[in-house]
PDB file of N, CA and C in Angstrom:
ATOM      1  N   MET Y  71       0.967  -1.186  -0.085  1.00 93.00           N
ATOM      2  CA  MET Y  71      -0.701  -0.424   0.160  1.00 93.00           C
ATOM      3  C   MET Y  71       1.129   1.274  -0.003  1.00 93.00           C
ATOM      4  N   GLN Y  72       1.909   1.279   0.715  1.00 93.00           N
ATOM      5  CA  GLN Y  72       2.993   2.450   0.546  1.00 93.00           C
ATOM      6  C   GLN Y  72       4.052   2.481  -0.114  1.00 93.00           C
ATOM      7  N   LYS Y  73       3.634   1.606  -1.565  1.00 95.00           N
ATOM      8  CA  LYS Y  73       4.345   1.825  -2.984  1.00 95.00           C
ATOM      9  C   LYS Y  73       3.262   2.302  -4.015  1.00 95.00           C
ATOM     10  N   ILE Y  74       2.280   2.001  -3.065  1.00 95.00           N
ATOM     11  CA  ILE Y  74       0.903   3.088  -4.340  1.00 95.00           C
ATOM     12  C   ILE Y  74       0.836   4.399  -3.966  1.00 95.00           C
ATOM     13  N   ILE Y  75       1.099   4.468  -3.684  1.00 96.00           N
ATOM     14  CA  ILE Y  75       0.917   6.499  -2.022  1.00 96.00           C
ATOM     15  C   ILE Y  75       1.775   6.691  -2.918  1.00 96.00           C
ATOM     16  N   ASN Y  76       3.153   6.475  -2.474  1.00 96.00           N
ATOM     17  CA  ASN Y  76       4.314   6.607  -3.562  1.00 96.00           C
ATOM     18  C   ASN Y  76       4.112   7.078  -5.015  1.00 96.00           C
ATOM     19  N   VAL Y  77       3.598   5.715  -5.633  1.00 96.00           N
ATOM     20  CA  VAL Y  77       4.196   6.425  -6.748  1.00 96.00           C
ATOM     21  C   VAL Y  77       3.109   7.237  -7.191  1.00 96.00           C
ATOM     22  N   LEU Y  78       1.375   7.471  -6.608  1.00 97.00           N
ATOM     23  CA  LEU Y  78       0.873   8.099  -6.219  1.00 97.00           C
ATOM     24  C   LEU Y  78       1.376   9.663  -6.052  1.00 97.00           C
ATOM     25  N   ALA Y  79       2.046   9.535  -5.808  1.00 97.00           N
ATOM     26  CA  ALA Y  79       2.936  11.170  -5.275  1.00 97.00           C
ATOM     27  C   ALA Y  79       3.902  11.723  -5.538  1.00 97.00           C
ATOM     28  N   VAL Y  80       5.340  11.053  -6.369  1.00 97.00           N
ATOM     29  CA  VAL Y  80       5.907  11.149  -6.995  1.00 97.00           C
ATOM     30  C   VAL Y  80       4.743  11.284  -8.945  1.00 97.00           C
ATOM     31  N   ALA Y  81       4.412  10.628  -9.418  1.00 97.00           N
ATOM     32  CA  ALA Y  81       2.762  11.272 -10.124  1.00 97.00           C
ATOM     33  C   ALA Y  81       2.674  12.499  -9.928  1.00 97.00           C
ATOM     34  N   SER Y  82       2.320  12.711  -8.788  1.00 98.00           N
ATOM     35  CA  SER Y  82       1.570  14.226  -8.091  1.00 98.00           C
ATOM     36  C   SER Y  82       2.322  15.004  -9.181  1.00 98.00           C
ATOM     37  N   PHE Y  83       3.535  14.808  -8.011  1.00 97.00           N
ATOM     38  CA  PHE Y  83       4.755  16.013  -7.794  1.00 97.00           C
ATOM     39  C   PHE Y  83       5.224  16.445  -9.293  1.00 97.00           C
ATOM     40  N   THR Y  84       5.029  15.286 -10.890  1.00 98.00           N
ATOM     41  CA  THR Y  84       6.086  15.854 -11.347  1.00 98.00           C
ATOM     42  C   THR Y  84       4.421  16.441 -12.857  1.00 98.00           C
ATOM     43  N   VAL Y  85       3.197  16.021 -12.178  1.00 97.00           N
ATOM     44  CA  VAL Y  85       1.961  17.115 -13.130  1.00 97.00           C
ATOM     45  C   VAL Y  85       2.536  18.543 -12.049  1.00 97.00           C
ATOM     46  N   SER Y  86       2.465  18.667 -11.030  1.00 98.00           N
ATOM     47  CA  SER Y  86       2.067  19.719 -10.697  1.00 98.00           C
ATOM     48  C   SER Y  86       4.543  20.337 -11.279  1.00 98.00           C
ATOM     49  N   SER Y  87       5.013  21.086 -10.804  1.00 97.00           N
ATOM     50  CA  SER Y  87       5.466  20.422 -12.162  1.00 97.00           C
ATOM     51  C   SER Y  87       6.252  21.185 -13.773  1.00 97.00           C
ATOM     52  N   ALA Y  88       5.584  20.118 -13.614  1.00 97.00           N
ATOM     53  CA  ALA Y  88       5.031  20.234 -15.684  1.00 97.00           C
ATOM     54  C   ALA Y  88       3.839  21.793 -15.739  1.00 97.00           C
ATOM     55  N   ILE Y  89       2.790  21.650 -15.160  1.00 97.00           N
ATOM     56  CA  ILE Y  89       2.034  22.729 -14.759  1.00 97.00           C
ATOM     57  C   ILE Y  89       3.427  24.153 -14.769  1.00 97.00           C
ATOM     58  N   ALA Y  90       4.303  24.098 -13.232  1.00 97.00           N
ATOM     59  CA  ALA Y  90       4.641  25.621 -13.058  1.00 97.00           C
ATOM     60  C   ALA Y  90       5.727  25.992 -13.547  1.00 97.00           C
ATOM     61  N   ALA Y  91       6.757  24.728 -15.013  1.00 97.00           N
ATOM     62  CA  ALA Y  91       7.202  25.289 -15.506  1.00 97.00           C
ATOM     63  C   ALA Y  91       6.993  26.078 -16.593  1.00 97.00           C
ATOM     64  N   SER Y  92       5.799  24.997 -17.228  1.00 97.00           N
ATOM     65  CA  SER Y  92       4.793  26.151 -18.138  1.00 97.00           C
ATOM     66  C   SER Y  92       4.723  27.101 -18.712  1.00 97.00           C
ATOM     67  N   GLY Y  93       3.571  27.433 -17.185  1.00 96.00           N
ATOM     68  CA  GLY Y  93       3.498  28.534 -16.751  1.00 96.00           C
ATOM     69  C   GLY Y  93       4.947  29.716 -16.367  1.00 96.00           C
ATOM     70  N   ILE Y  94       5.886  29.842 -16.136  1.00 97.00           N
ATOM     71  CA  ILE Y  94       7.129  30.211 -15.923  1.00 97.00           C
ATOM     72  C   ILE Y  94       7.830  30.174 -17.510  1.00 97.00           C
ATOM     73  N   TYR Y  95       7.224  29.390 -18.303  1.00 95.00           N
ATOM     74  CA  TYR Y  95       7.806  29.892 -19.230  1.00 95.00           C
ATOM     75  C   TYR Y  95       7.317  30.858 -21.007  1.00 95.00           C
ATOM     76  N   VAL Y  96       5.750  30.331 -19.903  1.00 95.00           N
ATOM     77  CA  VAL Y  96       5.148  31.549 -21.204  1.00 95.00           C
ATOM     78  C   VAL Y  96       5.039  33.307 -20.130  1.00 95.00           C
ATOM     79  N   TYR Y  97       5.216  32.703 -18.748  1.00 95.00           N
ATOM     80  CA  TYR Y  97       5.063  34.705 -18.158  1.00 95.00           C
ATOM     81  C   TYR Y  97       7.220  35.029 -19.160  1.00 95.00           C
ATOM     82  N   VAL Y  98       8.057  33.930 -19.267  1.00 95.00           N
ATOM     83  CA  VAL Y  98       9.187  35.270 -19.877  1.00 95.00           C
ATOM     84  C   VAL Y  98       8.791  35.458 -21.371  1.00 95.00           C
ATOM     85  N   ASN Y  99       7.941  34.150 -21.779  1.00 94.00           N
ATOM     86  CA  ASN Y  99       7.575  35.364 -23.196  1.00 94.00           C
ATOM     87  C   ASN Y  99       7.076  35.353 -23.687  1.00 94.00           C
ATOM     88  N   ARG Y 100       6.415  36.321 -23.138  1.00 94.00           N
ATOM     89  CA  ARG Y 100       4.697  36.175 -23.544  1.00 94.00           C
ATOM     90  C   ARG Y 100       5.324  37.164 -24.080  1.00 94.00           C
ATOM     91  N   ASP Y 101       6.397  37.924 -23.854  1.00 94.00           N
ATOM     92  CA  ASP Y 101       5.669  38.968 -25.050  1.00 94.00           C
ATOM     93  C   ASP Y 101       6.363  38.394 -26.526  1.00 94.00           C
ATOM     94  N   SER Y 102       7.394  37.160 -26.194  1.00 93.00           N
ATOM     95  CA  SER Y 102       7.260  37.250 -28.179  1.00 93.00           C
ATOM     96  C   SER Y 102       6.035  36.177 -28.616  1.00 93.00           C
ATOM     97  N   ILE Y 103       5.834  35.515 -27.354  1.00 92.00           N
ATOM     98  CA  ILE Y 103       4.400  34.673 -28.059  1.00 92.00           C
ATOM     99  C   ILE Y 103       3.467  35.452 -28.701  1.00 92.00           C
ATOM    100  N   ILE Y 104       3.245  36.526 -28.432  1.00 93.00           N
ATOM    101  CA  ILE Y 104       2.448  38.104 -27.846  1.00 93.00           C
ATOM    102  C   ILE Y 104       2.701  38.328 -29.765  1.00 93.00           C
ATOM    103  N   ASP Y 105       3.806  38.818 -29.701  1.00 93.00           N
ATOM    104  CA  ASP Y 105       3.852  39.090 -31.242  1.00 93.00           C
ATOM    105  C   ASP Y 105       4.291  37.870 -32.892  1.00 93.00           C
ATOM    106  N   GLY Y 106       4.548  36.608 -32.065  1.00 91.00           N
ATOM    107  CA  GLY Y 106       4.032  36.503 -32.704  1.00 91.00           C
ATOM    108  C   GLY Y 106       1.912  35.480 -33.385  1.00 91.00           C
ATOM    109  N   ILE Y 107       1.512  35.927 -32.517  1.00 91.00           N
ATOM    110  CA  ILE Y 107       0.534  35.834 -32.432  1.00 91.00           C
ATOM    111  C   ILE Y 107      -0.628  36.618 -33.350  1.00 91.00           C
ATOM    112  N   LYS Y 108       0.121  37.951 -33.504  1.00 90.00           N
ATOM    113  CA  LYS Y 108      -0.462  39.460 -33.571  1.00 90.00           C
ATOM    114  C   LYS Y 108       0.443  39.452 -35.122  1.00 90.00           C
ATOM    115  N   SER Y 109       1.763  38.850 -35.471  1.00 89.00           N
ATOM    116  CA  SER Y 109       2.348  38.442 -36.711  1.00 89.00           C
ATOM    117  C   SER Y 109       1.421  37.999 -37.473  1.00 89.00           C
ATOM    118  N   GLN Y 110       1.115  36.579 -36.764  1.00 88.00           N
ATOM    119  CA  GLN Y 110       0.443  35.599 -37.310  1.00 88.00           C
ATOM    120  C   GLN Y 110      -1.290  35.690 -38.349  1.00 88.00           C
ATOM    121  N   VAL Y 111      -1.981  36.443 -37.311  1.00 87.00           N
ATOM    122  CA  VAL Y 111      -3.164  37.429 -37.376  1.00 87.00           C
ATOM    123  C   VAL Y 111      -3.147  38.636 -38.404  1.00 87.00           C
ATOM    124  N   MET Y 112      -2.187  39.475 -38.829  1.00 83.00           N
ATOM    125  CA  MET Y 112      -1.621  40.538 -39.765  1.00 83.00           C
ATOM    126  C   MET Y 112      -1.666  39.605 -40.620  1.00 83.00           C
ATOM    127  N   GLY Y 113      -0.997  38.682 -40.972  1.00 80.00           N
ATOM    128  CA  GLY Y 113      -0.240  38.325 -41.983  1.00 80.00           C
ATOM    129  C   GLY Y 113      -2.280  37.338 -42.624  1.00 80.00           C
ATOM    130  N   GLY Y 114      -3.180  37.095 -41.693  1.00 73.00           N
ATOM    131  CA  GLY Y 114      -3.901  36.409 -42.266  1.00 73.00           C
ATOM    132  C   GLY Y 114      -4.331  37.183 -43.111  1.00 73.00           C
ATOM    133  N   ILE Y 115      -4.968  38.601 -41.863  1.00 71.00           N
ATOM    134  CA  ILE Y 115      -5.693  39.172 -42.604  1.00 71.00           C
ATOM    135  C   ILE Y 115      -5.866  40.356 -43.917  1.00 71.00           C
ATOM    136  N   GLY Y 116      -4.496  39.997 -44.075  1.00 60.00           N
ATOM    137  CA  GLY Y 116      -3.730  40.889 -44.917  1.00 60.00           C
ATOM    138  C   GLY Y 116      -3.942  40.103 -46.417  1.00 60.00           C
ATOM    139  N   GLY Y 117      -3.803  38.721 -46.072  1.00 53.00           N
ATOM    140  CA  GLY Y 117      -3.392  38.369 -46.789  1.00 53.00           C
ATOM    141  C   GLY Y 117      -4.979  37.537 -47.545  1.00 53.00           C
ATOM    142  N   SER Y 118      -5.407  37.775 -47.304  1.00 51.00           N
ATOM    143  CA  SER Y 118      -7.013  37.061 -47.220  1.00 51.00           C
ATOM    144  C   SER Y 118      -8.475  38.094 -47.714  1.00 51.00           C
ATOM    145  N   ALA Y 119      -8.725  38.645 -46.565  1.00 48.00           N
ATOM    146  CA  ALA Y 119      -9.407  40.101 -46.777  1.00 48.00           C
ATOM    147  C   ALA Y 119      -8.719  40.949 -47.383  1.00 48.00           C
ATOM    148  N   LEU Y 120      -8.182  41.667 -47.081  1.00 49.00           N
ATOM    149  CA  LEU Y 120      -7.292  42.677 -48.301  1.00 49.00           C
ATOM    150  C   LEU Y 120      -6.971  43.148 -49.091  1.00 49.00           C
ATOM    151  N   GLY Y 121      -6.303  41.402 -49.993  1.00 49.00           N
ATOM    152  CA  GLY Y 121      -5.515  41.616 -50.721  1.00 49.00           C
ATOM    153  C   GLY Y 121      -6.697  40.819 -51.465  1.00 49.00           C
ATOM    154  N   GLY Y 122      -7.224  39.375 -50.904  1.00 49.00           N
ATOM    155  CA  GLY Y 122      -7.830  38.686 -51.779  1.00 49.00           C
ATOM    156  C   GLY Y 122      -9.199  38.954 -52.740  1.00 49.00           C
ATOM    157  N   GLY Y 123      -9.567  40.768 -51.611  1.00 49.00           N
ATOM    158  CA  GLY Y 123     -11.267  40.907 -52.564  1.00 49.00           C
ATOM    159  C   GLY Y 123     -12.180  40.466 -51.664  1.00 49.00           C
ATOM    160  N   ALA Y 124     -12.388  39.501 -50.388  1.00 49.00           N
ATOM    161  CA  ALA Y 124     -13.430  39.704 -50.324  1.00 49.00           C
ATOM    162  C   ALA Y 124     -13.504  40.801 -50.163  1.00 49.00           C
ATOM    163  N   LEU Y 125     -13.659  41.593 -49.834  1.00 51.00           N
ATOM    164  CA  LEU Y 125     -14.660  42.539 -49.385  1.00 51.00           C
ATOM    165  C   LEU Y 125     -14.647  43.559 -51.023  1.00 51.00           C
ATOM    166  N   THR Y 126     -15.149  42.988 -51.939  1.00 54.00           N
ATOM    167  CA  THR Y 126     -14.938  43.321 -52.862  1.00 54.00           C
ATOM    168  C   THR Y 126     -16.265  42.425 -53.531  1.00 54.00           C
ATOM    169  N   GLY Y 127     -15.702  41.334 -53.586  1.00 57.00           N
ATOM    170  CA  GLY Y 127     -17.170  39.872 -54.140  1.00 57.00           C
ATOM    171  C   GLY Y 127     -16.112  39.795 -54.791  1.00 57.00           C
ATOM    172  N   ASP Y 128     -15.062  39.613 -55.191  1.00 57.00           N
ATOM    173  CA  ASP Y 128     -13.394  39.060 -55.572  1.00 57.00           C
ATOM    174  C   ASP Y 128     -13.739  38.191 -54.591  1.00 57.00           C
ATOM    175  N   VAL Y 129     -13.973  37.007 -55.014  1.00 58.00           N
ATOM    176  CA  VAL Y 129     -12.869  35.361 -54.369  1.00 58.00           C
ATOM    177  C   VAL Y 129     -12.451  35.017 -55.479  1.00 58.00           C
ATOM    178  N   GLY Y 130     -11.749  35.195 -56.395  1.00 61.00           N
ATOM    179  CA  GLY Y 130     -10.987  34.051 -56.876  1.00 61.00           C
ATOM    180  C   GLY Y 130     -11.577  33.392 -57.830  1.00 61.00           C
ATOM    181  N   LEU Y 131     -12.552  33.548 -57.677  1.00 58.00           N
ATOM    182  CA  LEU Y 131     -12.832  32.125 -59.035  1.00 58.00           C
ATOM    183  C   LEU Y 131     -12.321  32.891 -60.324  1.00 58.00           C
ATOM    184  N   PRO Y 132     -12.797  32.512 -61.234  1.00 61.00           N
ATOM    185  CA  PRO Y 132     -12.369  32.822 -63.035  1.00 61.00           C
ATOM    186  C   PRO Y 132     -14.474  33.288 -62.991  1.00 61.00           C
ATOM    187  N   ILE Y 133     -13.714  34.608 -63.558  1.00 61.00           N
ATOM    188  CA  ILE Y 133     -15.070  35.338 -63.738  1.00 61.00           C
ATOM    189  C   ILE Y 133     -16.325  34.532 -64.708  1.00 61.00           C
ATOM    190  N   ASP Y 134     -15.124  33.935 -65.351  1.00 62.00           N
ATOM    191  CA  ASP Y 134     -17.486  32.762 -66.077  1.00 62.00           C
ATOM    192  C   ASP Y 134     -17.729  32.268 -65.290  1.00 62.00           C
ATOM    193  N   THR Y 135     -16.828  32.066 -63.390  1.00 59.00           N
ATOM    194  CA  THR Y 135     -17.962  30.197 -63.604  1.00 59.00           C
ATOM    195  C   THR Y 135     -17.880  32.003 -62.138  1.00 59.00           C
ATOM    196  N   GLN Y 136     -18.354  33.077 -62.088  1.00 57.00           N
ATOM    197  CA  GLN Y 136     -18.990  33.784 -60.970  1.00 57.00           C
ATOM    198  C   GLN Y 136     -20.127  33.596 -60.867  1.00 57.00           C
ATOM    199  N   PRO Y 137     -20.932  33.567 -60.450  1.00 62.00           N
ATOM    200  CA  PRO Y 137     -22.759  34.348 -59.894  1.00 62.00           C
ATOM    201  C   PRO Y 137     -22.352  35.431 -60.627  1.00 62.00           C
ATOM    202  N   GLN Y 138     -23.443  35.424 -61.676  1.00 64.00           N
ATOM    203  CA  GLN Y 138     -23.856  36.874 -62.430  1.00 64.00           C
ATOM    204  C   GLN Y 138     -25.088  36.855 -61.727  1.00 64.00           C
ATOM    205  N   PRO Y 139     -25.472  38.858 -61.801  1.00 65.00           N
ATOM    206  CA  PRO Y 139     -26.738  38.658 -60.778  1.00 65.00           C
ATOM    207  C   PRO Y 139     -28.490  38.631 -61.816  1.00 65.00           C
ATOM    208  N   GLN Y 140     -28.512  38.048 -61.078  1.00 69.00           N
ATOM    209  CA  GLN Y 140     -30.900  37.435 -62.127  1.00 69.00           C
ATOM    210  C   GLN Y 140     -31.286  38.099 -62.219  1.00 69.00           C
ATOM    211  N   ALA Y 141     -31.813  38.820 -63.476  1.00 66.00           N
ATOM    212  CA  ALA Y 141     -33.041  39.825 -63.524  1.00 66.00           C
ATOM    213  C   ALA Y 141     -34.107  38.825 -62.900  1.00 66.00           C
ATOM    214  N   VAL Y 142     -35.298  40.082 -62.264  1.00 65.00           N
ATOM    215  CA  VAL Y 142     -36.496  40.145 -62.165  1.00 65.00           C
ATOM    216  C   VAL Y 142     -37.100  40.053 -62.490  1.00 65.00           C
ATOM    217  N   ALA Y 143     -38.953  39.079 -62.551  1.00 64.00           N
ATOM    218  CA  ALA Y 143     -39.275  39.464 -63.803  1.00 64.00           C
ATOM    219  C   ALA Y 143     -40.599  40.088 -62.710  1.00 64.00           C
ATOM    220  N   PRO Y 144     -40.366  40.081 -63.827  1.00 61.00           N
ATOM    221  CA  PRO Y 144     -41.965  42.495 -63.260  1.00 61.00           C
ATOM    222  C   PRO Y 144     -43.375  41.460 -62.877  1.00 61.00           C
ATOM    223  N   VAL Y 145     -44.050  41.983 -62.104  1.00 56.00           N
ATOM    224  CA  VAL Y 145     -44.554  41.248 -60.996  1.00 56.00           C
ATOM    225  C   VAL Y 145     -45.788  41.863 -62.015  1.00 56.00           C
ATOM    226  N   PRO Y 146     -47.281  40.956 -62.642  1.00 57.00           N
ATOM    227  CA  PRO Y 146     -48.385  41.660 -63.429  1.00 57.00           C
ATOM    228  C   PRO Y 146     -49.236  42.746 -62.813  1.00 57.00           C
ATOM    229  N   SER Y 147     -49.290  44.037 -63.278  1.00 61.00           N
ATOM    230  CA  SER Y 147     -50.318  44.631 -62.876  1.00 61.00           C
ATOM    231  C   SER Y 147     -51.386  44.302 -62.230  1.00 61.00           C
ATOM    232  N   GLY Y 148     -52.005  42.784 -61.960  1.00 57.00           N
ATOM    233  CA  GLY Y 148     -53.588  42.146 -61.916  1.00 57.00           C
ATOM    234  C   GLY Y 148     -53.249  42.104 -60.579  1.00 57.00           C
ATOM    235  N   GLY Y 149     -51.629  42.063 -60.506  1.00 56.00           N
ATOM    236  CA  GLY Y 149     -51.223  41.258 -58.747  1.00 56.00           C
ATOM    237  C   GLY Y 149     -50.494  39.684 -59.106  1.00 56.00           C
ATOM    238  N   LEU Y 150     -50.878  39.550 -57.670  1.00 61.00           N
ATOM    239  CA  LEU Y 150     -50.810  37.931 -58.117  1.00 61.00           C
ATOM    240  C   LEU Y 150     -51.414  37.336 -57.988  1.00 61.00           C
ATOM    241  N   GLY Y 151     -52.499  36.511 -58.905  1.00 62.00           N
ATOM    242  CA  GLY Y 151     -53.515  35.853 -59.964  1.00 62.00           C
ATOM    243  C   GLY Y 151     -55.179  36.491 -58.996  1.00 62.00           C
ATOM    244  N   VAL Y 152     -55.171  37.594 -58.138  1.00 64.00           N
ATOM    245  CA  VAL Y 152     -55.896  37.703 -57.175  1.00 64.00           C
ATOM    246  C   VAL Y 152     -56.985  38.772 -57.902  1.00 64.00           C
ATOM    247  N   SER Y 153     -57.775  38.249 -57.654  1.00 62.00           N
ATOM    248  CA  SER Y 153     -58.523  39.715 -58.800  1.00 62.00           C
ATOM    249  C   SER Y 153     -59.241  40.916 -57.741  1.00 62.00           C
ATOM    250  N   GLN Y 154     -59.171  41.395 -59.131  1.00 61.00           N
ATOM    251  CA  GLN Y 154     -60.075  43.186 -58.248  1.00 61.00           C
ATOM    252  C   GLN Y 154     -61.194  43.448 -57.427  1.00 61.00           C
ATOM    253  N   PHE Y 155     -61.321  44.294 -56.977  1.00 58.00           N
ATOM    254  CA  PHE Y 155     -62.542  44.496 -56.847  1.00 58.00           C
ATOM    255  C   PHE Y 155     -63.146  46.286 -57.180  1.00 58.00           C
TER     256      PHE Y 155
END
């Protein structure tokens, strides 16, 4: 029974040490982590939304495969088939 408790204690210490070490690593390197994430986000935004034409409707499809606006059929003057009184 004592061996099981010792194994659990060592495992608990190992997990706690790993969590503390990863927290210290993130705290020490937080500036470089933030800069890396900012550059990835700005690269993703600049490459797809601003440079790719997502705001203008041009999504990179060839011209003949882009959907063309459809003309709307005029409504008959009599309404929708309901007789007028």
